[in-house]
Amino acid sequence: QVQLEESGGGLAQPGGSLRLSCAASGRSFSGSRFYMGWFRQAPGKEREFVAVTERSSGYSDYADSVKGRFTISRDNAKNTVNLQMNSLSPEDTALYYCVGDGRLIRSAVRTASQYDYWGQGIQVTVSS
């Protein structure tokens, strides 16, 4: 069983930056394919894909709404994934969830139901 623990987040002003981190534990990831990424859910809205990266290939994908503003990165030695969020706007306010899966196919990376592992979620609020 994989555990995902998020950190970072909090309050930022419009135009500001925040950094989220997610640490994975519970199994060996060395030499294996494993996708880790982020979804978010704002009040009254559906959960939406943000970004994802794959451990062994370096593949990454972003939602159009965050492309050019958010950057996802990996530290394979620490089994962590980070999300650097720049140029934040109030529309980025949401509960952000770290996700992980070792059996995902690339065409499904934007589908929430395809991920086996989820973190508890961490709040990001963008407000002046």
PDB file of C-alpha atoms in Angstrom:
ATOM      1  CA  GLN A   1       0.000   0.000   0.000  1.00  0.00           C
ATOM      2  CA  VAL A   2       1.307   3.422  -0.956  1.00  0.00           C
ATOM      3  CA  GLN A   3       0.894   6.425   1.293  1.00  0.00           C
ATOM      4  CA  LEU A   4       1.029   9.965  -0.064  1.00  0.00           C
ATOM      5  CA  GLU A   5       1.665  12.918   2.224  1.00  0.00           C
ATOM      6  CA  GLU A   6       1.270  16.481   0.987  1.00  0.00           C
ATOM      7  CA  SER A   7       2.952  19.576   2.392  1.00  0.00           C
ATOM      8  CA  GLY A   8       3.161  23.233   1.505  1.00  0.00           C
ATOM      9  CA  GLY A   9       0.168  25.191   0.354  1.00  0.00           C
ATOM     10  CA  GLY A  10      -1.518  27.933   2.326  1.00  0.00           C
ATOM     11  CA  LEU A  11      -2.397  31.501   1.423  1.00  0.00           C
ATOM     12  CA  ALA A  12      -0.946  33.538  -1.418  1.00  0.00           C
ATOM     13  CA  GLN A  13      -1.778  36.861  -2.999  1.00  0.00           C
ATOM     14  CA  PRO A  14      -2.782  37.089  -6.657  1.00  0.00           C
ATOM     15  CA  GLY A  15       0.343  36.966  -8.749  1.00  0.00           C
ATOM     16  CA  GLY A  16       2.244  35.210  -5.993  1.00  0.00           C
ATOM     17  CA  SER A  17       3.759  31.760  -5.710  1.00  0.00           C
ATOM     18  CA  LEU A  18       3.394  28.636  -3.642  1.00  0.00           C
ATOM     19  CA  ARG A  19       5.076  25.250  -3.670  1.00  0.00           C
ATOM     20  CA  LEU A  20       3.439  21.918  -2.931  1.00  0.00           C
ATOM     21  CA  SER A  21       5.307  18.730  -2.145  1.00  0.00           C
ATOM     22  CA  CYS A  22       4.170  15.142  -1.950  1.00  0.00           C
ATOM     23  CA  ALA A  23       6.148  12.290  -0.437  1.00  0.00           C
ATOM     24  CA  ALA A  24       5.357   8.679  -1.350  1.00  0.00           C
ATOM     25  CA  SER A  25       6.086   5.750   0.951  1.00  0.00           C
ATOM     26  CA  GLY A  26       5.057   2.162   1.539  1.00  0.00           C
ATOM     27  CA  ARG A  27       6.846   0.332  -1.255  1.00  0.00           C
ATOM     28  CA  SER A  28      10.022   0.372  -3.306  1.00  0.00           C
ATOM     29  CA  PHE A  29       9.802   2.602  -6.356  1.00  0.00           C
ATOM     30  CA  SER A  30      13.306   2.009  -7.651  1.00  0.00           C
ATOM     31  CA  GLY A  31      13.347   0.899 -11.293  1.00  0.00           C
ATOM     32  CA  SER A  32       9.577   0.938 -11.578  1.00  0.00           C
ATOM     33  CA  ARG A  33       7.124   3.004 -13.494  1.00  0.00           C
ATOM     34  CA  PHE A  34       5.075   5.211 -11.215  1.00  0.00           C
ATOM     35  CA  TYR A  35       3.003   8.252 -12.015  1.00  0.00           C
ATOM     36  CA  MET A  36       2.623  10.996  -9.427  1.00  0.00           C
ATOM     37  CA  GLY A  37       0.744  14.208  -9.842  1.00  0.00           C
ATOM     38  CA  TRP A  38      -1.917  16.594  -8.654  1.00  0.00           C
ATOM     39  CA  PHE A  39      -5.642  17.114  -8.958  1.00  0.00           C
ATOM     40  CA  ARG A  40      -7.611  19.943  -7.404  1.00  0.00           C
ATOM     41  CA  GLN A  41     -11.171  20.628  -6.385  1.00  0.00           C
ATOM     42  CA  ALA A  42     -12.699  24.014  -5.765  1.00  0.00           C
ATOM     43  CA  PRO A  43     -15.942  24.446  -3.790  1.00  0.00           C
ATOM     44  CA  GLY A  44     -18.935  23.552  -5.927  1.00  0.00           C
ATOM     45  CA  LYS A  45     -16.778  22.298  -8.785  1.00  0.00           C
ATOM     46  CA  GLU A  46     -15.663  18.910 -10.023  1.00  0.00           C
ATOM     47  CA  ARG A  47     -12.228  17.560  -9.305  1.00  0.00           C
ATOM     48  CA  GLU A  48      -9.858  18.484 -12.112  1.00  0.00           C
ATOM     49  CA  PHE A  49      -6.478  17.387 -13.361  1.00  0.00           C
ATOM     50  CA  VAL A  50      -3.559  19.749 -12.726  1.00  0.00           C
ATOM     51  CA  ALA A  51      -0.264  18.028 -13.597  1.00  0.00           C
ATOM     52  CA  VAL A  52       1.452  14.652 -13.590  1.00  0.00           C
ATOM     53  CA  THR A  53       4.942  13.228 -14.015  1.00  0.00           C
ATOM     54  CA  GLU A  54       6.296   9.711 -14.425  1.00  0.00           C
ATOM     55  CA  ARG A  55       9.230   8.533 -12.376  1.00  0.00           C
ATOM     56  CA  SER A  56      11.298   6.525 -14.866  1.00  0.00           C
ATOM     57  CA  SER A  57      10.638   8.272 -18.192  1.00  0.00           C
ATOM     58  CA  GLY A  58      10.439  11.855 -17.010  1.00  0.00           C
ATOM     59  CA  TYR A  59       7.149  12.274 -18.867  1.00  0.00           C
ATOM     60  CA  SER A  60       4.996  15.177 -17.671  1.00  0.00           C
ATOM     61  CA  ASP A  61       1.642  16.664 -18.600  1.00  0.00           C
ATOM     62  CA  TYR A  62      -0.210  19.806 -17.557  1.00  0.00           C
ATOM     63  CA  ALA A  63      -3.739  21.076 -17.693  1.00  0.00           C
ATOM     64  CA  ASP A  64      -4.096  23.956 -20.127  1.00  0.00           C
ATOM     65  CA  SER A  65      -5.220  26.213 -17.276  1.00  0.00           C
ATOM     66  CA  VAL A  66      -1.856  25.912 -15.491  1.00  0.00           C
ATOM     67  CA  LYS A  67       0.561  25.425 -18.390  1.00  0.00           C
ATOM     68  CA  GLY A  68       3.311  28.018 -18.284  1.00  0.00           C
ATOM     69  CA  ARG A  69       2.561  28.917 -14.663  1.00  0.00           C
ATOM     70  CA  PHE A  70       2.963  25.623 -12.791  1.00  0.00           C
ATOM     71  CA  THR A  71       5.964  23.306 -12.924  1.00  0.00           C
ATOM     72  CA  ILE A  72       5.979  19.725 -11.699  1.00  0.00           C
ATOM     73  CA  SER A  73       9.267  18.104 -10.706  1.00  0.00           C
ATOM     74  CA  ARG A  74      10.484  14.849  -9.165  1.00  0.00           C
ATOM     75  CA  ASP A  75      13.132  13.829  -6.695  1.00  0.00           C
ATOM     76  CA  ASN A  76      13.374  10.094  -7.262  1.00  0.00           C
ATOM     77  CA  ALA A  77      15.888   9.613  -4.462  1.00  0.00           C
ATOM     78  CA  LYS A  78      13.352  10.973  -1.986  1.00  0.00           C
ATOM     79  CA  ASN A  79      10.243   9.613  -3.753  1.00  0.00           C
ATOM     80  CA  THR A  80       8.769  13.082  -3.840  1.00  0.00           C
ATOM     81  CA  VAL A  81       7.056  15.234  -6.398  1.00  0.00           C
ATOM     82  CA  ASN A  82       6.811  19.000  -6.211  1.00  0.00           C
ATOM     83  CA  LEU A  83       4.464  21.503  -7.783  1.00  0.00           C
ATOM     84  CA  GLN A  84       5.815  25.021  -8.133  1.00  0.00           C
ATOM     85  CA  MET A  85       2.885  27.360  -8.674  1.00  0.00           C
ATOM     86  CA  ASN A  86       3.602  30.845 -10.006  1.00  0.00           C
ATOM     87  CA  SER A  87       1.401  33.700 -11.165  1.00  0.00           C
ATOM     88  CA  LEU A  88      -1.392  32.444  -8.965  1.00  0.00           C
ATOM     89  CA  SER A  89      -4.914  33.723  -9.417  1.00  0.00           C
ATOM     90  CA  PRO A  90      -8.053  33.380  -7.272  1.00  0.00           C
ATOM     91  CA  GLU A  91      -9.213  30.727  -9.758  1.00  0.00           C
ATOM     92  CA  ASP A  92      -6.402  28.492  -8.461  1.00  0.00           C
ATOM     93  CA  THR A  93      -8.015  28.383  -5.027  1.00  0.00           C
ATOM     94  CA  ALA A  94      -8.847  24.758  -4.313  1.00  0.00           C
ATOM     95  CA  LEU A  95      -8.072  21.686  -2.282  1.00  0.00           C
ATOM     96  CA  TYR A  96      -5.090  20.077  -4.002  1.00  0.00           C
ATOM     97  CA  TYR A  97      -4.690  16.305  -3.937  1.00  0.00           C
ATOM     98  CA  CYS A  98      -1.515  14.351  -4.581  1.00  0.00           C
ATOM     99  CA  VAL A  99      -2.157  11.210  -6.626  1.00  0.00           C
ATOM    100  CA  GLY A 100      -0.116   8.161  -7.541  1.00  0.00           C
ATOM    101  CA  ASP A 101      -0.427   4.993  -9.583  1.00  0.00           C
ATOM    102  CA  GLY A 102       1.946   2.348 -10.883  1.00  0.00           C
ATOM    103  CA  ARG A 103      -0.319   0.740 -13.482  1.00  0.00           C
ATOM    104  CA  LEU A 104      -1.652   3.793 -15.253  1.00  0.00           C
ATOM    105  CA  ILE A 105      -1.481   4.071 -19.016  1.00  0.00           C
ATOM    106  CA  ARG A 106      -0.412   7.381 -20.441  1.00  0.00           C
ATOM    107  CA  SER A 107      -3.738   8.082 -22.165  1.00  0.00           C
ATOM    108  CA  ALA A 108      -5.478   7.987 -18.776  1.00  0.00           C
ATOM    109  CA  VAL A 109      -3.270  10.337 -16.780  1.00  0.00           C
ATOM    110  CA  ARG A 110      -5.914  13.089 -16.742  1.00  0.00           C
ATOM    111  CA  THR A 111      -8.660  10.820 -15.359  1.00  0.00           C
ATOM    112  CA  ALA A 112      -9.079  10.958 -11.593  1.00  0.00           C
ATOM    113  CA  SER A 113     -10.755   7.570 -11.296  1.00  0.00           C
ATOM    114  CA  GLN A 114      -7.684   5.850 -12.760  1.00  0.00           C
ATOM    115  CA  TYR A 115      -5.466   6.658  -9.756  1.00  0.00           C
ATOM    116  CA  ASP A 116      -5.234   4.131  -6.950  1.00  0.00           C
ATOM    117  CA  TYR A 117      -3.540   6.342  -4.386  1.00  0.00           C
ATOM    118  CA  TRP A 118      -4.620   9.715  -3.045  1.00  0.00           C
ATOM    119  CA  GLY A 119      -3.313  12.053  -0.393  1.00  0.00           C
ATOM    120  CA  GLN A 120      -5.560  13.761   2.142  1.00  0.00           C
ATOM    121  CA  GLY A 121      -5.549  17.037   0.264  1.00  0.00           C
ATOM    122  CA  ILE A 122      -4.010  20.400   1.077  1.00  0.00           C
ATOM    123  CA  GLN A 123      -5.633  23.801   0.822  1.00  0.00           C
ATOM    124  CA  VAL A 124      -4.381  26.514  -1.508  1.00  0.00           C
ATOM    125  CA  THR A 125      -6.073  29.898  -1.193  1.00  0.00           C
ATOM    126  CA  VAL A 126      -5.287  32.825  -3.458  1.00  0.00           C
ATOM    127  CA  SER A 127      -6.734  36.069  -2.174  1.00  0.00           C
ATOM    128  CA  SER A 128      -5.774  39.656  -1.563  1.00  0.00           C
TER     129      SER A 128
END
